[in-house]
């Protein structure tokens, strides 16, 4: 390994960004020392936004690059990068967070929950945390994360639920979303990065990963639900909708699904899906009596997060690549699971696609990448979307990295058992 000065600087700045994600609650406390609405309060609140972290530190890296290579350095570097994934997540999160999509997913979860022989509240909880993540294999993980997180916020993240329950639920959500997108080859970011090059189709994904992930989702959701059975008993009814909004007619549901389908189909063609998104915003404005306001701010913040991750993550190849190639299959699996916690799992599998790997190494690299995708906010691209939806329900401190890690440990352990012990079909 002979890293350049720029690569070393990028790694140091990347490390500072990771450290920053563990300190966001500290910045939130500092913000409260300033008058409400003041520049100081707004400044530290911005630093307390986990979605802003990698964008902030990528700006620091670009400033360093300008000092070393001149003003043209950052421009040429940015032009060499691919920001399709951040743009795609921004668009799909906006579309998936709309009222008709959430209502449709809710109706489907209700139908499934009625088939589960458990108390109504517990059955809906299990259905949401199994069906919602597995739906990510078809509408993409960012969309499934947004829809499921909003459903959980609306129906379970109320004041009477304990923080322990909330952390266990968000940990379960993040892990199940990460593994739940492996039924297909086009929905999970870490799979997307390698599927084409390694010729992995839907049949391969289902037999090698998908059915194991589905079993893990069911086991984790059921066991967490039974652990918190006291909080998941009693009367339950879906939280009422905004009474000022009319119930969407069937044709609006259909058009929303068509828009989502077209965006998913064109996920690699940013010019097309961004144009389609502009048409979608116009459609929402025309049908606004059936819509809620589009979640542009939350979606933009998540896009900003992922864009910063692309800027900084690309320069980590100098140490990640030799590390991956030096590991045995089992060590690679657990190493990938751990590394995913500090670097986006899509970046990890992308680096793996650049080197020659055996078929078993390919399996363990991707299995580890999706297994560890719920351990931190930065571990999986859709996580900031769920974080953005649920963070306000955790009070002034927000979602702490330690609390999220603890909440994700159990479902991560279940995923490890399933990917390690269950045979491929």
Coordinates of C-alpha atoms in Angstrom, one line a residue:
X1 CA 0.0 0.0 0.0
X2 CA 1.5 3.3 -1.1
X3 CA -1.3 5.8 -0.7
X4 CA -1.0 9.3 -2.1
X5 CA -1.2 12.4 0.1
X6 CA -4.7 12.9 -1.2
X7 CA -5.8 9.4 -0.4
X8 CA -4.4 9.7 3.1
X9 CA -6.1 13.0 3.6
X10 CA -9.4 11.5 2.4
X11 CA -9.1 8.6 4.8
X12 CA -8.3 10.9 7.8
X13 CA -11.3 13.1 6.9
X14 CA -13.5 10.0 6.4
X15 CA -12.5 8.9 9.9
X16 CA -13.4 12.3 11.3
X17 CA -16.8 12.0 9.5
X18 CA -17.4 8.7 11.1
X19 CA -16.5 10.1 14.5
X20 CA -18.8 13.0 13.9
X21 CA -21.8 10.7 13.5
X22 CA -21.2 9.5 17.1
X23 CA -21.1 13.1 18.3
X24 CA -24.3 14.6 16.8
X25 CA -26.1 14.5 20.1
X26 CA -23.3 16.6 21.6
X27 CA -23.8 19.3 18.9
X28 CA -27.5 19.2 19.6
X29 CA -26.9 20.0 23.2
X30 CA -24.5 22.9 22.3
X31 CA -27.2 24.3 20.0
X32 CA -29.6 24.7 23.0
X33 CA -27.1 27.1 24.6
X34 CA -27.9 29.7 21.9
X35 CA -31.0 31.8 21.6
X36 CA -33.8 30.2 19.5
X37 CA -33.5 31.1 15.9
X38 CA -30.0 32.5 16.2
X39 CA -27.2 31.8 13.8
X40 CA -25.3 29.8 16.5
X41 CA -28.3 27.6 17.2
X42 CA -28.9 27.0 13.5
X43 CA -25.2 26.3 12.9
X44 CA -24.9 23.6 15.6
X45 CA -28.3 22.1 14.7
X46 CA -27.0 21.6 11.2
X47 CA -23.9 19.9 12.6
X48 CA -26.3 17.7 14.7
X49 CA -28.0 16.4 11.6
X50 CA -26.5 13.0 10.9
X51 CA -27.6 13.3 7.3
X52 CA -25.4 16.4 6.9
X53 CA -22.2 14.8 8.3
X54 CA -20.6 13.4 5.1
X55 CA -21.7 16.3 3.0
X56 CA -19.9 18.6 5.5
X57 CA -16.7 16.6 5.6
X58 CA -16.7 16.1 1.8
X59 CA -16.6 19.8 1.5
X60 CA -13.6 19.9 3.8
X61 CA -11.9 17.3 1.5
X62 CA -12.8 19.2 -1.6
X63 CA -11.3 22.4 0.0
X64 CA -8.1 20.4 0.7
X65 CA -8.1 19.1 -2.9
X66 CA -8.3 22.7 -4.1
X67 CA -5.3 23.7 -2.0
X68 CA -3.2 20.8 -3.4
X69 CA -4.3 20.7 -7.1
X70 CA -5.8 24.1 -7.6
X71 CA -9.4 25.2 -8.2
X72 CA -9.8 22.7 -11.1
X73 CA -8.9 19.7 -8.8
X74 CA -12.3 19.4 -7.1
X75 CA -14.2 20.0 -10.3
X76 CA -12.3 17.3 -12.2
X77 CA -12.7 14.9 -9.3
X78 CA -16.5 15.5 -8.9
X79 CA -16.9 15.0 -12.7
X80 CA -15.2 11.6 -12.4
X81 CA -17.8 10.4 -9.8
X82 CA -21.2 8.8 -10.3
X83 CA -23.9 10.4 -8.3
X84 CA -26.8 8.3 -9.8
X85 CA -27.4 6.4 -6.5
X86 CA -27.8 9.5 -4.3
X87 CA -30.1 11.1 -6.9
X88 CA -32.1 7.8 -7.2
X89 CA -32.5 7.5 -3.5
X90 CA -33.7 11.2 -3.3
X91 CA -36.3 10.6 -6.0
X92 CA -37.6 7.2 -4.8
X93 CA -37.8 8.5 -1.2
X94 CA -40.0 11.4 -2.3
X95 CA -42.2 9.1 -4.3
X96 CA -42.5 6.4 -1.7
X97 CA -43.3 8.9 1.1
X98 CA -46.5 10.0 -0.6
X99 CA -49.9 9.4 1.0
X100 CA -51.2 7.0 -1.7
X101 CA -48.1 4.7 -1.5
X102 CA -48.2 4.6 2.3
X103 CA -51.9 3.9 2.3
X104 CA -51.5 1.1 -0.2
X105 CA -48.7 -0.5 1.8
X106 CA -50.7 -0.1 5.0
X107 CA -53.7 -1.9 3.4
X108 CA -51.4 -4.8 2.3
X109 CA -49.8 -5.1 5.7
X110 CA -53.3 -5.1 7.3
X111 CA -54.4 -8.0 5.0
X112 CA -51.3 -10.0 5.9
X113 CA -51.6 -9.2 9.6
X114 CA -55.1 -10.6 9.6
X115 CA -53.7 -13.9 8.5
X116 CA -51.2 -14.0 11.5
X117 CA -52.7 -15.8 14.6
X118 CA -51.5 -13.2 17.1
X119 CA -53.2 -10.2 18.9
X120 CA -54.0 -7.5 16.3
X121 CA -51.4 -5.0 17.4
X122 CA -48.6 -7.6 17.6
X123 CA -49.7 -9.1 14.2
X124 CA -49.6 -5.7 12.5
X125 CA -46.1 -5.0 14.0
X126 CA -44.8 -8.4 12.8
X127 CA -46.4 -7.9 9.3
X128 CA -44.9 -4.4 9.0
X129 CA -41.4 -5.5 9.9
X130 CA -41.4 -8.6 7.7
X131 CA -43.5 -7.7 4.7
X132 CA -42.3 -4.1 4.5
X133 CA -38.5 -5.0 4.3
X134 CA -39.2 -7.9 1.8
X135 CA -41.2 -5.5 -0.3
X136 CA -37.9 -3.7 -0.7
X137 CA -36.8 -6.4 -3.1
X138 CA -39.4 -5.1 -5.6
X139 CA -39.9 -1.4 -5.0
X140 CA -36.2 -1.0 -3.9
X141 CA -34.8 -0.7 -0.4
X142 CA -35.0 3.1 -0.1
X143 CA -38.7 3.1 -0.9
X144 CA -39.4 0.2 1.5
X145 CA -37.5 1.9 4.2
X146 CA -39.4 5.2 3.8
X147 CA -42.8 3.5 3.7
X148 CA -42.2 1.1 6.6
X149 CA -40.6 3.8 8.8
X150 CA -43.6 6.1 8.2
X151 CA -46.0 3.3 9.1
X152 CA -44.1 2.6 12.3
X153 CA -43.9 6.3 13.2
X154 CA -47.7 6.6 12.7
X155 CA -48.7 3.5 14.6
X156 CA -46.0 2.6 17.1
X157 CA -43.6 5.5 17.9
X158 CA -45.9 7.3 20.3
X159 CA -45.0 8.6 23.8
X160 CA -46.3 5.6 25.6
X161 CA -43.8 3.3 24.0
X162 CA -40.5 2.9 25.8
X163 CA -37.1 4.0 24.4
X164 CA -36.0 0.3 24.6
X165 CA -38.8 -0.7 22.4
X166 CA -38.1 2.1 19.9
X167 CA -34.4 1.2 19.6
X168 CA -35.1 -2.5 19.3
X169 CA -37.6 -1.6 16.5
X170 CA -35.4 0.7 14.6
X171 CA -32.5 -1.8 14.8
X172 CA -34.8 -4.5 13.6
X173 CA -36.1 -2.3 10.8
X174 CA -32.6 -1.4 9.6
X175 CA -31.3 -5.0 9.6
X176 CA -34.4 -6.4 7.9
X177 CA -34.4 -3.7 5.2
X178 CA -30.7 -4.5 4.5
X179 CA -31.2 -8.2 4.1
X180 CA -34.8 -8.0 2.8
X181 CA -33.8 -6.5 -0.5
X182 CA -31.9 -9.7 -1.6
X183 CA -34.8 -11.5 -3.2
X184 CA -33.9 -9.7 -6.5
X185 CA -30.8 -8.4 -8.1
X186 CA -32.0 -4.8 -8.7
X187 CA -33.2 -3.5 -5.3
X188 CA -30.4 -3.6 -2.7
X189 CA -27.5 -1.1 -3.4
X190 CA -24.7 -3.6 -2.4
X191 CA -26.2 -6.2 -4.8
X192 CA -26.7 -3.7 -7.6
X193 CA -23.0 -2.9 -7.5
X194 CA -22.0 -6.5 -8.4
X195 CA -25.0 -8.3 -10.0
X196 CA -24.3 -7.3 -13.6
X197 CA -20.6 -8.0 -13.4
X198 CA -21.0 -11.3 -11.7
X199 CA -24.1 -12.3 -13.8
X200 CA -26.4 -12.7 -10.8
X201 CA -30.0 -12.9 -11.7
X202 CA -33.2 -13.2 -9.7
X203 CA -33.0 -17.0 -9.5
X204 CA -29.5 -16.8 -8.1
X205 CA -30.5 -14.2 -5.5
X206 CA -33.5 -16.2 -4.3
X207 CA -31.7 -19.5 -3.9
X208 CA -28.4 -18.1 -2.5
X209 CA -29.6 -15.1 -0.4
X210 CA -33.3 -14.3 -0.6
X211 CA -35.0 -17.3 1.2
X212 CA -32.4 -17.1 4.0
X213 CA -33.1 -13.4 4.4
X214 CA -36.9 -14.0 4.5
X215 CA -36.5 -16.6 7.3
X216 CA -34.2 -14.3 9.3
X217 CA -36.8 -11.4 9.0
X218 CA -39.6 -13.7 10.3
X219 CA -37.6 -15.0 13.2
X220 CA -36.3 -11.6 14.3
X221 CA -39.6 -9.9 14.0
X222 CA -41.5 -12.6 15.9
X223 CA -39.0 -12.8 18.7
X224 CA -38.7 -9.0 19.2
X225 CA -42.6 -8.8 19.1
X226 CA -42.8 -11.5 21.8
X227 CA -40.1 -9.8 23.9
X228 CA -42.2 -6.6 23.9
X229 CA -45.5 -8.3 24.1
X230 CA -46.6 -6.1 27.0
X231 CA -46.2 -3.0 24.9
X232 CA -47.8 -4.7 21.9
X233 CA -51.0 -5.9 23.6
X234 CA -54.3 -4.1 24.1
X235 CA -56.7 -2.4 21.7
X236 CA -55.2 -1.4 18.3
X237 CA -56.5 0.6 15.4
X238 CA -54.6 2.3 12.6
X239 CA -53.9 6.0 13.5
X240 CA -56.5 8.2 11.7
X241 CA -55.5 10.1 8.6
X242 CA -55.6 13.8 8.0
X243 CA -59.3 14.5 7.8
X244 CA -58.7 17.4 5.5
X245 CA -57.5 15.0 2.8
X246 CA -59.9 12.9 0.7
X247 CA -59.2 9.2 0.3
X248 CA -57.4 8.6 -3.0
X249 CA -59.3 6.9 -5.8
X250 CA -58.0 3.7 -7.4
X251 CA -56.6 5.5 -10.5
X252 CA -54.3 7.6 -8.3
X253 CA -52.9 4.5 -6.6
X254 CA -52.3 3.0 -10.0
X255 CA -50.5 6.0 -11.4
X256 CA -48.3 6.2 -8.3
X257 CA -47.3 2.6 -8.8
X258 CA -46.6 3.3 -12.5
X259 CA -44.4 6.2 -11.6
X260 CA -42.5 4.1 -9.0
X261 CA -42.1 1.3 -11.5
X262 CA -40.7 3.6 -14.2
X263 CA -38.2 5.1 -11.8
X264 CA -37.0 1.7 -10.6
X265 CA -36.7 0.5 -14.2
X266 CA -34.6 3.5 -15.1
X267 CA -32.5 3.5 -11.8
X268 CA -29.2 3.7 -13.8
X269 CA -30.4 6.5 -16.0
X270 CA -30.4 9.7 -13.9
X271 CA -31.4 12.1 -16.7
X272 CA -34.6 10.0 -17.4
X273 CA -35.7 9.4 -13.8
X274 CA -35.0 13.0 -12.8
X275 CA -37.2 14.2 -15.7
X276 CA -39.8 11.7 -14.7
X277 CA -39.7 13.1 -11.1
X278 CA -40.5 16.6 -12.4
X279 CA -43.6 15.2 -14.1
X280 CA -44.5 13.4 -10.9
X281 CA -44.3 16.7 -8.9
X282 CA -46.6 18.2 -11.4
X283 CA -49.0 15.3 -11.0
X284 CA -48.9 15.7 -7.2
X285 CA -49.8 19.3 -7.5
X286 CA -52.8 18.6 -9.8
X287 CA -54.0 15.9 -7.4
X288 CA -53.1 17.7 -4.2
X289 CA -56.5 17.2 -2.6
X290 CA -55.5 13.5 -2.2
X291 CA -51.8 14.2 -1.3
X292 CA -49.7 15.4 1.6
X293 CA -46.8 17.8 1.0
X294 CA -43.9 16.0 -0.7
X295 CA -41.0 15.2 1.7
X296 CA -38.4 17.2 -0.3
X297 CA -36.3 18.4 2.7
X298 CA -35.9 14.9 4.3
X299 CA -35.1 13.4 0.9
X300 CA -32.6 16.1 0.0
X301 CA -30.8 15.6 3.3
X302 CA -30.5 11.9 2.6
X303 CA -29.3 12.6 -0.9
X304 CA -26.7 15.0 0.5
X305 CA -25.5 12.3 2.9
X306 CA -25.1 9.8 0.2
X307 CA -23.4 12.3 -2.1
X308 CA -20.9 13.0 0.6
X309 CA -20.3 9.3 1.1
X310 CA -19.6 8.9 -2.6
X311 CA -17.1 11.8 -2.5
X312 CA -15.2 10.4 0.5
X313 CA -15.8 6.7 0.1
X314 CA -14.3 6.5 -3.4
X315 CA -10.9 7.4 -2.0
X316 CA -10.9 4.5 0.5
X317 CA -10.0 1.9 -2.1
X318 CA -6.3 2.0 -1.2
X319 CA -6.8 0.3 2.1
X320 CA -10.1 -1.6 1.6
X321 CA -9.1 -3.5 -1.6
X322 CA -6.0 -5.2 -0.3
X323 CA -7.8 -5.9 3.0
X324 CA -10.6 -7.7 1.2
X325 CA -8.3 -9.8 -1.0
X326 CA -6.2 -11.0 1.9
X327 CA -9.1 -12.5 3.9
X328 CA -10.3 -16.1 4.0
X329 CA -14.0 -16.7 3.3
X330 CA -15.2 -16.9 6.9
X331 CA -13.0 -14.0 7.9
X332 CA -14.2 -12.1 4.9
X333 CA -17.8 -12.6 6.0
X334 CA -17.3 -11.3 9.5
X335 CA -14.9 -8.7 8.3
X336 CA -17.4 -7.4 5.7
X337 CA -20.1 -7.4 8.4
X338 CA -17.9 -5.2 10.6
X339 CA -16.5 -3.0 7.9
X340 CA -20.0 -2.3 6.7
X341 CA -20.7 -0.5 10.0
X342 CA -18.1 2.2 9.2
X343 CA -18.4 2.3 5.4
X344 CA -21.5 2.0 3.1
X345 CA -22.1 -1.6 2.2
X346 CA -22.5 -0.7 -1.5
X347 CA -19.0 0.9 -1.5
X348 CA -17.7 -2.3 0.0
X349 CA -19.2 -4.7 -2.6
X350 CA -18.2 -2.3 -5.4
X351 CA -14.5 -2.5 -4.3
X352 CA -14.9 -6.3 -4.1
X353 CA -16.1 -6.3 -7.7
X354 CA -12.8 -4.7 -8.8
X355 CA -10.7 -7.8 -7.8
X356 CA -10.8 -11.5 -8.7
X357 CA -12.8 -13.5 -6.1
X358 CA -13.9 -17.1 -5.9
X359 CA -17.7 -17.8 -6.0
X360 CA -17.7 -18.5 -2.3
X361 CA -15.8 -15.3 -1.6
X362 CA -18.4 -13.4 -3.6
X363 CA -21.2 -14.9 -1.5
X364 CA -19.6 -14.1 1.8
X365 CA -18.7 -10.6 0.8
X366 CA -22.3 -9.7 -0.2
X367 CA -23.7 -11.7 2.7
X368 CA -21.5 -9.8 5.1
X369 CA -22.3 -6.5 3.5
X370 CA -26.1 -6.9 3.9
X371 CA -25.8 -8.6 7.4
X372 CA -24.0 -5.6 8.8
X373 CA -26.3 -3.1 7.1
X374 CA -28.3 -2.2 10.2
X375 CA -25.5 -1.6 12.7
X376 CA -25.0 2.1 12.0
X377 CA -26.7 4.9 10.1
X378 CA -24.0 4.9 7.4
X379 CA -23.9 1.1 6.9
X380 CA -26.7 1.0 4.3
X381 CA -27.8 3.6 1.8
X382 CA -31.5 3.6 2.9
X383 CA -30.7 4.0 6.6
X384 CA -30.6 7.8 6.6
X385 CA -34.1 7.7 5.2
X386 CA -35.5 5.8 8.1
X387 CA -33.4 7.8 10.5
X388 CA -34.8 11.0 9.1
X389 CA -38.4 9.8 9.5
X390 CA -38.0 8.4 13.1
X391 CA -35.4 10.7 14.8
X392 CA -37.9 13.2 16.2
X393 CA -39.7 10.5 18.2
X394 CA -36.6 9.9 20.3
X395 CA -36.7 13.3 22.0
X396 CA -34.0 16.0 22.1
X397 CA -31.1 13.5 22.1
X398 CA -32.3 11.9 18.9
X399 CA -31.1 8.5 17.9
X400 CA -27.8 7.7 19.5
X401 CA -25.3 5.5 17.6
X402 CA -24.8 3.3 20.7
X403 CA -28.6 2.8 21.1
X404 CA -29.0 1.9 17.4
X405 CA -26.0 -0.5 17.6
X406 CA -27.5 -2.4 20.6
X407 CA -30.9 -2.5 19.0
X408 CA -29.5 -4.0 15.8
X409 CA -27.3 -6.7 17.4
X410 CA -30.0 -9.3 17.9
X411 CA -31.4 -9.3 14.3
X412 CA -27.8 -9.1 13.0
X413 CA -27.0 -12.3 15.0
X414 CA -30.1 -14.0 13.5
X415 CA -29.0 -13.0 10.0
X416 CA -25.5 -14.4 10.6
X417 CA -27.0 -17.7 11.7
X418 CA -29.3 -17.9 8.6
X419 CA -26.6 -16.9 6.1
X420 CA -24.0 -19.2 7.7
X421 CA -26.1 -22.3 8.5
X422 CA -28.8 -22.5 5.9
X423 CA -27.8 -24.3 2.7
X424 CA -28.1 -22.7 -0.7
X425 CA -30.9 -24.2 -2.8

